[in-house]
PDB file of C-alpha atoms in Angstrom:
ATOM      1  CA  MET B   1      10.223  12.894  23.674  1.00  0.00           C
ATOM      2  CA  ALA B   2       9.035  13.346  27.157  1.00  0.00           C
ATOM      3  CA  LYS B   3      10.677  15.899  28.961  1.00  0.00           C
ATOM      4  CA  ASN B   4      11.838  16.243  32.664  1.00  0.00           C
ATOM      5  CA  SER B   5      11.309  12.815  32.804  1.00  0.00           C
ATOM      6  CA  VAL B   6      14.094   9.955  33.102  1.00  0.00           C
ATOM      7  CA  TYR B   7      11.869   8.013  30.395  1.00  0.00           C
ATOM      8  CA  LYS B   8      12.667   9.096  27.408  1.00  0.00           C
ATOM      9  CA  PHE B   9      10.376   7.655  24.322  1.00  0.00           C
ATOM     10  CA  GLU B  10       9.162   9.485  20.808  1.00  0.00           C
ATOM     11  CA  LYS B  11       5.703   8.293  20.347  1.00  0.00           C
ATOM     12  CA  LYS B  12       5.759   9.268  16.983  1.00  0.00           C
ATOM     13  CA  ASN B  13       7.435   6.072  16.708  1.00  0.00           C
ATOM     14  CA  ILE B  14       4.550   3.897  18.261  1.00  0.00           C
ATOM     15  CA  GLN B  15       3.122   2.349  15.141  1.00  0.00           C
ATOM     16  CA  GLY B  16       0.551  -0.406  15.029  1.00  0.00           C
ATOM     17  CA  GLY B  17      -2.396  -0.944  12.155  1.00  0.00           C
ATOM     18  CA  ALA B  18      -2.758  -4.037   9.578  1.00  0.00           C
ATOM     19  CA  GLY B  19      -1.271  -5.040   6.642  1.00  0.00           C
ATOM     20  CA  ARG B  20      -1.429  -5.294   2.852  1.00  0.00           C
ATOM     21  CA  LEU B  21       0.163  -8.359   2.094  1.00  0.00           C
ATOM     22  CA  ILE B  22       0.765  -9.177  -1.913  1.00  0.00           C
ATOM     23  CA  ILE B  23       2.206 -11.403  -3.530  1.00  0.00           C
ATOM     24  CA  GLY B  24       4.421 -11.108  -7.832  1.00  0.00           C
ATOM     25  CA  THR B  25       5.435 -14.240  -9.253  1.00  0.00           C
ATOM     26  CA  ASP B  26       8.298 -12.389 -11.299  1.00  0.00           C
ATOM     27  CA  ILE B  27      11.281 -12.902  -8.407  1.00  0.00           C
ATOM     28  CA  THR B  28      14.193 -10.988 -10.799  1.00  0.00           C
ATOM     29  CA  LYS B  29      12.242  -8.087  -9.492  1.00  0.00           C
ATOM     30  CA  ARG B  30      13.981  -5.547  -7.151  1.00  0.00           C
ATOM     31  CA  PRO B  31      11.889  -3.347  -6.393  1.00  0.00           C
ATOM     32  CA  THR B  32      13.471   0.126  -5.192  1.00  0.00           C
ATOM     33  CA  SER B  33      10.668   2.007  -4.255  1.00  0.00           C
ATOM     34  CA  ILE B  34       6.682   1.489  -3.396  1.00  0.00           C
ATOM     35  CA  SER B  35       5.825   3.307  -6.720  1.00  0.00           C
ATOM     36  CA  ASP B  36       7.418   0.132  -8.196  1.00  0.00           C
ATOM     37  CA  VAL B  37       4.579  -1.650  -6.689  1.00  0.00           C
ATOM     38  CA  MET B  38       1.679   0.199  -5.745  1.00  0.00           C
ATOM     39  CA  ASP B  39       0.730   3.507  -7.291  1.00  0.00           C
ATOM     40  CA  PRO B  40       1.007   5.664  -3.670  1.00  0.00           C
ATOM     41  CA  ASN B  41      -1.921   8.013  -4.777  1.00  0.00           C
ATOM     42  CA  THR B  42      -4.298   5.256  -6.254  1.00  0.00           C
ATOM     43  CA  TYR B  43      -2.772   2.348  -4.121  1.00  0.00           C
ATOM     44  CA  GLU B  44      -3.190   0.652  -7.826  1.00  0.00           C
ATOM     45  CA  LEU B  45      -1.092  -2.401  -8.211  1.00  0.00           C
ATOM     46  CA  VAL B  46       1.641  -2.022 -11.326  1.00  0.00           C
ATOM     47  CA  GLY B  47       1.181  -5.068 -12.859  1.00  0.00           C
ATOM     48  CA  GLY B  48       2.673  -8.854 -11.981  1.00  0.00           C
ATOM     49  CA  TYR B  49       1.273  -8.565  -8.749  1.00  0.00           C
ATOM     50  CA  ARG B  50      -1.701  -9.090  -6.639  1.00  0.00           C
ATOM     51  CA  ASP B  51      -3.913  -9.306  -3.058  1.00  0.00           C
ATOM     52  CA  LEU B  52      -3.786 -11.941  -0.965  1.00  0.00           C
ATOM     53  CA  GLY B  53      -6.819  -9.921   0.578  1.00  0.00           C
ATOM     54  CA  ALA B  54      -8.223  -9.541   4.382  1.00  0.00           C
ATOM     55  CA  THR B  55      -6.045 -11.438   6.535  1.00  0.00           C
ATOM     56  CA  THR B  56      -7.155 -12.357  10.352  1.00  0.00           C
ATOM     57  CA  ASP B  57      -4.877 -12.133  13.898  1.00  0.00           C
ATOM     58  CA  GLY B  58      -2.345 -10.193  11.902  1.00  0.00           C
ATOM     59  CA  ILE B  59       0.304 -10.947   9.377  1.00  0.00           C
ATOM     60  CA  SER B  60       3.732 -12.470  11.720  1.00  0.00           C
ATOM     61  CA  GLN B  61       7.162 -11.456  10.836  1.00  0.00           C
ATOM     62  CA  SER B  62      10.010 -14.205  12.386  1.00  0.00           C
ATOM     63  CA  ARG B  63      13.779 -13.841  12.479  1.00  0.00           C
ATOM     64  CA  GLY B  64      16.140 -15.993  13.753  1.00  0.00           C
ATOM     65  CA  PHE B  65      19.198 -17.463  13.416  1.00  0.00           C
ATOM     66  CA  ASP B  66      21.517 -20.542  15.123  1.00  0.00           C
ATOM     67  CA  THR B  67      24.998 -20.130  16.523  1.00  0.00           C
ATOM     68  CA  SER B  68      27.995 -21.949  16.937  1.00  0.00           C
ATOM     69  CA  ASP B  69      30.493 -21.305  19.592  1.00  0.00           C
ATOM     70  CA  VAL B  70      33.901 -21.612  18.816  1.00  0.00           C
ATOM     71  CA  GLU B  71      36.294 -22.861  21.645  1.00  0.00           C
ATOM     72  CA  ILE B  72      40.028 -24.253  22.024  1.00  0.00           C
ATOM     73  CA  ASP B  73      41.440 -26.124  24.830  1.00  0.00           C
ATOM     74  CA  GLN B  74      43.603 -23.300  26.463  1.00  0.00           C
ATOM     75  CA  SER B  75      39.703 -21.597  27.366  1.00  0.00           C
ATOM     76  CA  THR B  76      37.102 -22.642  29.413  1.00  0.00           C
ATOM     77  CA  THR B  77      34.768 -20.472  27.782  1.00  0.00           C
ATOM     78  CA  PRO B  78      34.096 -19.985  24.195  1.00  0.00           C
ATOM     79  CA  ILE B  79      36.465 -17.028  23.033  1.00  0.00           C
ATOM     80  CA  SER B  80      34.292 -16.327  19.814  1.00  0.00           C
ATOM     81  CA  THR B  81      30.359 -17.134  18.426  1.00  0.00           C
ATOM     82  CA  THR B  82      29.529 -17.159  14.879  1.00  0.00           C
ATOM     83  CA  ILE B  83      26.320 -17.267  13.175  1.00  0.00           C
ATOM     84  CA  SER B  84      25.315 -21.130  11.411  1.00  0.00           C
ATOM     85  CA  SER B  85      22.481 -20.853  10.084  1.00  0.00           C
ATOM     86  CA  TRP B  86      19.699 -17.996   9.568  1.00  0.00           C
ATOM     87  CA  THR B  87      15.588 -18.496   9.677  1.00  0.00           C
ATOM     88  CA  ASN B  88      12.820 -15.889   8.359  1.00  0.00           C
ATOM     89  CA  THR B  89       9.064 -16.285   7.810  1.00  0.00           C
ATOM     90  CA  ILE B  90       5.857 -15.196   7.524  1.00  0.00           C
ATOM     91  CA  SER B  91       2.579 -16.380   8.243  1.00  0.00           C
ATOM     92  CA  THR B  92      -1.191 -15.637   8.458  1.00  0.00           C
ATOM     93  CA  THR B  93      -4.577 -16.989   7.514  1.00  0.00           C
ATOM     94  CA  LEU B  94      -5.871 -15.587   4.791  1.00  0.00           C
ATOM     95  CA  MET B  95      -9.221 -14.903   5.093  1.00  0.00           C
ATOM     96  CA  GLU B  96     -10.492 -14.549   1.208  1.00  0.00           C
ATOM     97  CA  SER B  97     -10.838 -17.809   0.239  1.00  0.00           C
ATOM     98  CA  THR B  98     -10.245 -17.531  -3.624  1.00  0.00           C
ATOM     99  CA  ILE B  99      -9.711 -20.276  -6.358  1.00  0.00           C
ATOM    100  CA  GLU B 100      -5.868 -18.644  -6.056  1.00  0.00           C
ATOM    101  CA  ASN B 101      -4.817 -18.567  -2.517  1.00  0.00           C
ATOM    102  CA  ARG B 102      -5.839 -21.641  -2.457  1.00  0.00           C
ATOM    103  CA  GLN B 103      -3.775 -22.563  -5.269  1.00  0.00           C
ATOM    104  CA  LEU B 104      -0.816 -21.229  -3.314  1.00  0.00           C
ATOM    105  CA  ALA B 105      -1.667 -22.353   0.207  1.00  0.00           C
ATOM    106  CA  PHE B 106      -2.199 -25.952  -1.092  1.00  0.00           C
ATOM    107  CA  ILE B 107      -0.037 -26.041  -4.036  1.00  0.00           C
ATOM    108  CA  GLY B 108      -2.305 -26.370  -6.569  1.00  0.00           C
ATOM    109  CA  GLY B 109      -2.048 -26.731 -10.468  1.00  0.00           C
ATOM    110  CA  THR B 110      -2.593 -24.359 -13.404  1.00  0.00           C
ATOM    111  CA  ILE B 111      -6.025 -22.912 -13.335  1.00  0.00           C
ATOM    112  CA  GLU B 112      -7.727 -23.811 -16.058  1.00  0.00           C
ATOM    113  CA  GLU B 113     -10.713 -20.868 -17.293  1.00  0.00           C
ATOM    114  CA  THR B 114     -13.830 -22.011 -19.457  1.00  0.00           C
ATOM    115  CA  PRO B 115     -16.042 -19.091 -19.777  1.00  0.00           C
ATOM    116  CA  ALA B 116     -19.446 -18.287 -18.925  1.00  0.00           C
ATOM    117  CA  ALA B 117     -22.789 -19.105 -21.682  1.00  0.00           C
ATOM    118  CA  TYR B 118     -25.404 -16.519 -22.849  1.00  0.00           C
ATOM    119  CA  GLY B 119     -28.415 -16.602 -24.577  1.00  0.00           C
ATOM    120  CA  ALA B 120     -29.462 -13.625 -27.019  1.00  0.00           C
ATOM    121  CA  GLY B 121     -29.097  -9.859 -25.627  1.00  0.00           C
ATOM    122  CA  VAL B 122     -32.232  -7.851 -24.803  1.00  0.00           C
ATOM    123  CA  ALA B 123     -32.158  -4.497 -25.041  1.00  0.00           C
ATOM    124  CA  LEU B 124     -33.058  -2.584 -21.809  1.00  0.00           C
ATOM    125  CA  ALA B 125     -36.276  -0.542 -21.637  1.00  0.00           C
ATOM    126  CA  SER B 126     -34.917   2.383 -19.787  1.00  0.00           C
ATOM    127  CA  THR B 127     -32.100   3.547 -17.551  1.00  0.00           C
ATOM    128  CA  VAL B 128     -30.238   2.090 -15.497  1.00  0.00           C
ATOM    129  CA  VAL B 129     -28.558   4.208 -12.049  1.00  0.00           C
ATOM    130  CA  LYS B 130     -25.306   2.654 -10.586  1.00  0.00           C
ATOM    131  CA  GLY B 131     -26.883   0.642  -7.434  1.00  0.00           C
ATOM    132  CA  ALA B 132     -29.942  -0.413  -8.559  1.00  0.00           C
ATOM    133  CA  THR B 133     -31.389  -3.472  -7.806  1.00  0.00           C
ATOM    134  CA  SER B 134     -34.390  -3.936 -10.817  1.00  0.00           C
ATOM    135  CA  VAL B 135     -33.762  -3.612 -14.576  1.00  0.00           C
ATOM    136  CA  ASN B 136     -36.772  -3.394 -17.224  1.00  0.00           C
ATOM    137  CA  VAL B 137     -36.523  -5.196 -20.063  1.00  0.00           C
ATOM    138  CA  ALA B 138     -37.939  -4.652 -24.293  1.00  0.00           C
ATOM    139  CA  ASP B 139     -38.586  -8.656 -23.590  1.00  0.00           C
ATOM    140  CA  GLY B 140     -39.059 -10.446 -21.305  1.00  0.00           C
ATOM    141  CA  ALA B 141     -39.976 -14.000 -22.440  1.00  0.00           C
ATOM    142  CA  SER B 142     -36.487 -15.342 -22.669  1.00  0.00           C
ATOM    143  CA  PHE B 143     -35.481 -14.903 -19.156  1.00  0.00           C
ATOM    144  CA  ALA B 144     -38.004 -17.530 -17.017  1.00  0.00           C
ATOM    145  CA  ASN B 145     -36.564 -19.494 -14.937  1.00  0.00           C
ATOM    146  CA  VAL B 146     -32.832 -17.999 -15.040  1.00  0.00           C
ATOM    147  CA  LYS B 147     -30.840 -17.894 -12.201  1.00  0.00           C
ATOM    148  CA  PHE B 148     -28.253 -15.204 -13.089  1.00  0.00           C
ATOM    149  CA  VAL B 149     -28.185 -12.141 -16.177  1.00  0.00           C
ATOM    150  CA  LYS B 150     -25.833 -10.690 -17.879  1.00  0.00           C
ATOM    151  CA  ILE B 151     -26.493  -7.097 -17.583  1.00  0.00           C
ATOM    152  CA  GLY B 152     -23.742  -4.850 -19.419  1.00  0.00           C
ATOM    153  CA  ASP B 153     -20.536  -6.841 -18.219  1.00  0.00           C
ATOM    154  CA  GLU B 154     -21.955  -7.088 -14.759  1.00  0.00           C
ATOM    155  CA  ILE B 155     -23.567 -11.177 -14.115  1.00  0.00           C
ATOM    156  CA  VAL B 156     -25.596 -10.967 -11.030  1.00  0.00           C
ATOM    157  CA  GLN B 157     -27.770 -13.637  -9.189  1.00  0.00           C
ATOM    158  CA  VAL B 158     -31.847 -13.337 -10.186  1.00  0.00           C
ATOM    159  CA  ALA B 159     -34.001 -12.259  -7.033  1.00  0.00           C
ATOM    160  CA  SER B 160     -37.332 -12.656  -9.249  1.00  0.00           C
ATOM    161  CA  ILE B 161     -38.727 -11.902 -12.376  1.00  0.00           C
ATOM    162  CA  SER B 162     -41.903 -10.733 -13.043  1.00  0.00           C
ATOM    163  CA  GLY B 163     -42.682  -9.526 -17.175  1.00  0.00           C
ATOM    164  CA  SER B 164     -39.856  -7.607 -18.355  1.00  0.00           C
ATOM    165  CA  VAL B 165     -38.989  -6.909 -14.432  1.00  0.00           C
ATOM    166  CA  ILE B 166     -35.688  -8.276 -13.738  1.00  0.00           C
ATOM    167  CA  LYS B 167     -35.034  -8.053  -9.674  1.00  0.00           C
ATOM    168  CA  LEU B 168     -31.447  -8.863  -8.599  1.00  0.00           C
ATOM    169  CA  LYS B 169     -29.770  -9.865  -5.975  1.00  0.00           C
ATOM    170  CA  LYS B 170     -27.711  -7.704  -5.515  1.00  0.00           C
ATOM    171  CA  PRO B 171     -26.775  -4.240  -6.485  1.00  0.00           C
ATOM    172  CA  LEU B 172     -25.406  -3.533  -9.787  1.00  0.00           C
ATOM    173  CA  GLU B 173     -22.175  -1.648  -9.821  1.00  0.00           C
ATOM    174  CA  LYS B 174     -22.382   0.334 -12.876  1.00  0.00           C
ATOM    175  CA  SER B 175     -24.823   2.740 -14.631  1.00  0.00           C
ATOM    176  CA  TYR B 176     -26.419   1.635 -18.370  1.00  0.00           C
ATOM    177  CA  THR B 177     -28.876   2.915 -21.196  1.00  0.00           C
ATOM    178  CA  THR B 178     -31.171   1.793 -23.877  1.00  0.00           C
ATOM    179  CA  SER B 179     -27.739   0.681 -25.875  1.00  0.00           C
ATOM    180  CA  ASP B 180     -27.128  -1.362 -23.540  1.00  0.00           C
ATOM    181  CA  LYS B 181     -28.208  -5.514 -23.567  1.00  0.00           C
ATOM    182  CA  ALA B 182     -29.322  -7.763 -20.657  1.00  0.00           C
ATOM    183  CA  ALA B 183     -28.804 -11.498 -21.633  1.00  0.00           C
ATOM    184  CA  PRO B 184     -30.058 -14.920 -19.813  1.00  0.00           C
ATOM    185  CA  VAL B 185     -26.713 -16.587 -18.393  1.00  0.00           C
ATOM    186  CA  THR B 186     -27.358 -20.080 -19.645  1.00  0.00           C
ATOM    187  CA  LYS B 187     -24.021 -21.455 -17.843  1.00  0.00           C
ATOM    188  CA  LEU B 188     -22.046 -20.132 -16.135  1.00  0.00           C
ATOM    189  CA  GLY B 189     -18.054 -19.828 -16.508  1.00  0.00           C
ATOM    190  CA  THR B 190     -15.946 -22.788 -14.130  1.00  0.00           C
ATOM    191  CA  LYS B 191     -12.170 -22.563 -12.715  1.00  0.00           C
ATOM    192  CA  THR B 192     -10.868 -25.922 -12.399  1.00  0.00           C
ATOM    193  CA  ILE B 193      -7.673 -26.950 -10.408  1.00  0.00           C
ATOM    194  CA  SER B 194      -6.051 -29.948  -9.575  1.00  0.00           C
ATOM    195  CA  TYR B 195      -4.107 -31.044  -6.771  1.00  0.00           C
ATOM    196  CA  GLY B 196      -1.607 -33.999  -6.670  1.00  0.00           C
ATOM    197  CA  SER B 197       2.340 -34.265  -4.702  1.00  0.00           C
ATOM    198  CA  PRO B 198       4.641 -32.045  -6.989  1.00  0.00           C
ATOM    199  CA  ALA B 199       8.672 -32.640  -6.856  1.00  0.00           C
ATOM    200  CA  ASN B 200       8.660 -28.374  -6.952  1.00  0.00           C
ATOM    201  CA  ILE B 201       7.289 -25.886  -5.195  1.00  0.00           C
ATOM    202  CA  PRO B 202       6.688 -23.198  -6.640  1.00  0.00           C
ATOM    203  CA  SER B 203       9.009 -19.935  -6.271  1.00  0.00           C
ATOM    204  CA  TYR B 204       6.736 -15.647  -5.771  1.00  0.00           C
ATOM    205  CA  GLN B 205       8.038 -12.254  -4.135  1.00  0.00           C
ATOM    206  CA  LEU B 206       6.195 -10.949  -1.292  1.00  0.00           C
ATOM    207  CA  VAL B 207       5.454  -8.002  -0.204  1.00  0.00           C
ATOM    208  CA  LEU B 208       4.014  -6.382   3.142  1.00  0.00           C
ATOM    209  CA  ILE B 209       2.772  -2.560   2.988  1.00  0.00           C
ATOM    210  CA  SER B 210       1.299  -0.985   6.103  1.00  0.00           C
ATOM    211  CA  GLN B 211       0.477   2.397   6.992  1.00  0.00           C
ATOM    212  CA  LYS B 212       2.055   4.492   9.660  1.00  0.00           C
ATOM    213  CA  ASP B 213      -0.089   6.855  11.843  1.00  0.00           C
ATOM    214  CA  ASP B 214       1.543  10.033  10.303  1.00  0.00           C
ATOM    215  CA  GLY B 215       0.262   8.551   6.889  1.00  0.00           C
ATOM    216  CA  THR B 216       3.470   7.308   5.478  1.00  0.00           C
ATOM    217  CA  LEU B 217       3.987   4.148   4.228  1.00  0.00           C
ATOM    218  CA  LEU B 218       6.468   1.360   4.914  1.00  0.00           C
ATOM    219  CA  MET B 219       6.877  -1.311   1.960  1.00  0.00           C
ATOM    220  CA  VAL B 220       8.791  -4.663   3.362  1.00  0.00           C
ATOM    221  CA  VAL B 221      10.248  -6.590   0.216  1.00  0.00           C
ATOM    222  CA  TYR B 222      11.057 -10.478   0.603  1.00  0.00           C
ATOM    223  CA  TYR B 223      13.259 -11.319  -2.378  1.00  0.00           C
ATOM    224  CA  GLU B 224      12.129 -14.791  -2.607  1.00  0.00           C
ATOM    225  CA  VAL B 225       9.800 -16.913  -0.766  1.00  0.00           C
ATOM    226  CA  LYS B 226       8.275 -20.486  -1.097  1.00  0.00           C
ATOM    227  CA  SER B 227       5.033 -22.146   0.784  1.00  0.00           C
ATOM    228  CA  SER B 228       6.056 -23.608   3.827  1.00  0.00           C
ATOM    229  CA  GLY B 229       5.385 -27.481   4.326  1.00  0.00           C
ATOM    230  CA  ASP B 230       3.520 -26.702   7.503  1.00  0.00           C
ATOM    231  CA  SER B 231      -0.604 -28.559   6.968  1.00  0.00           C
ATOM    232  CA  SER B 232      -3.025 -25.631   5.603  1.00  0.00           C
ATOM    233  CA  GLU B 233      -6.413 -26.354   6.903  1.00  0.00           C
ATOM    234  CA  MET B 234      -9.977 -25.211   6.098  1.00  0.00           C
ATOM    235  CA  SER B 235     -13.045 -25.788   7.434  1.00  0.00           C
ATOM    236  CA  TYR B 236     -15.938 -26.654   5.907  1.00  0.00           C
ATOM    237  CA  ASN B 237     -18.537 -25.062   9.034  1.00  0.00           C
ATOM    238  CA  LYS B 238     -20.852 -22.493   9.579  1.00  0.00           C
ATOM    239  CA  GLU B 239     -17.618 -20.452  10.930  1.00  0.00           C
ATOM    240  CA  LYS B 240     -16.288 -18.135   7.474  1.00  0.00           C
ATOM    241  CA  ARG B 241     -13.742 -20.072   6.128  1.00  0.00           C
ATOM    242  CA  GLN B 242      -9.738 -19.416   6.890  1.00  0.00           C
ATOM    243  CA  ILE B 243      -6.485 -20.157   5.240  1.00  0.00           C
ATOM    244  CA  PRO B 244      -3.697 -20.651   7.485  1.00  0.00           C
ATOM    245  CA  ILE B 245      -0.769 -20.056   5.347  1.00  0.00           C
ATOM    246  CA  GLY B 246       2.797 -19.772   5.801  1.00  0.00           C
ATOM    247  CA  PHE B 247       6.217 -18.476   3.652  1.00  0.00           C
ATOM    248  CA  THR B 248      10.034 -19.546   4.395  1.00  0.00           C
ATOM    249  CA  VAL B 249      12.324 -16.815   2.834  1.00  0.00           C
ATOM    250  CA  TYR B 250      15.050 -17.624   0.951  1.00  0.00           C
ATOM    251  CA  ALA B 251      18.490 -15.539   0.334  1.00  0.00           C
ATOM    252  CA  GLN B 252      19.746 -14.789  -3.057  1.00  0.00           C
ATOM    253  CA  ASP B 253      23.110 -15.237  -3.797  1.00  0.00           C
ATOM    254  CA  ASP B 254      23.972 -12.728  -6.668  1.00  0.00           C
ATOM    255  CA  LEU B 255      23.283 -10.480  -3.547  1.00  0.00           C
ATOM    256  CA  PRO B 256      25.250  -9.119  -0.909  1.00  0.00           C
ATOM    257  CA  GLU B 257      25.349 -11.602   2.461  1.00  0.00           C
ATOM    258  CA  ASP B 258      23.944  -8.574   4.272  1.00  0.00           C
ATOM    259  CA  GLU B 259      21.504  -7.667   1.989  1.00  0.00           C
ATOM    260  CA  ASN B 260      20.217 -10.847   0.246  1.00  0.00           C
ATOM    261  CA  VAL B 261      16.852 -11.245   2.225  1.00  0.00           C
ATOM    262  CA  PHE B 262      14.807  -8.814   2.253  1.00  0.00           C
ATOM    263  CA  LYS B 263      14.295  -4.996   1.866  1.00  0.00           C
ATOM    264  CA  GLU B 264      12.253  -2.038   3.813  1.00  0.00           C
ATOM    265  CA  ILE B 265      11.600   1.000   2.034  1.00  0.00           C
ATOM    266  CA  GLU B 266      10.061   3.455   4.901  1.00  0.00           C
ATOM    267  CA  GLU B 267       8.936   7.088   3.544  1.00  0.00           C
ATOM    268  CA  VAL B 268       9.641   9.899   5.778  1.00  0.00           C
ATOM    269  CA  LEU B 269       8.375  13.475   6.743  1.00  0.00           C
TER     270      LEU B 269
END
């Protein structure tokens, strides 16, 4: 706290920084600690939650209420005010244009997945270290003209093929030995989703986690949210695609009225 000054403040309480937006499908969960959502040591999410990923222009929380005045004949001014309604909203712009995020923002149907198809696997001719951008295979004949190759459990785009040497467009994420195989991808897998005009909007649980300047965490749990009816626009142009998204937060009828919308859990030193 500033000393010997008319202005008193605590610098440690002035916080900033980005947030991590997380969504869950089970609105019956009522987390009571950060570890119910995320491992505080590894930062990995527990089952049932997924990240919405990168955002831009921040994550905005809005909370407000409308009031009604109580008036009587015996007074020219209201004698009391009551709250007639509450509004709670969350909004942001998603930068990761995954099919799951588009499903959420545009109220899509079920995502159907079809696995990739592969040709016969060929043994690696030598060990491959993590980060490598080329591999040697025992026989490169079956890889002519392929655009993608599966190495171990990774599918990587092919840059060029010369004999038994396959050059890749991005580094491998793992190391491999001669007991592993490479296989030509004859057909990539697909994800399919349809969009229509459903009458009902799915409910989700929304979690916002931020890290304070002292390294501690703040988690906000919104018990039930639904995508708002505001138009979501995604442009196909030279810029990176963005998905504006907004959520309306709903009260839970089985909780006390002063605790039924969202909860904050803050670590303290």
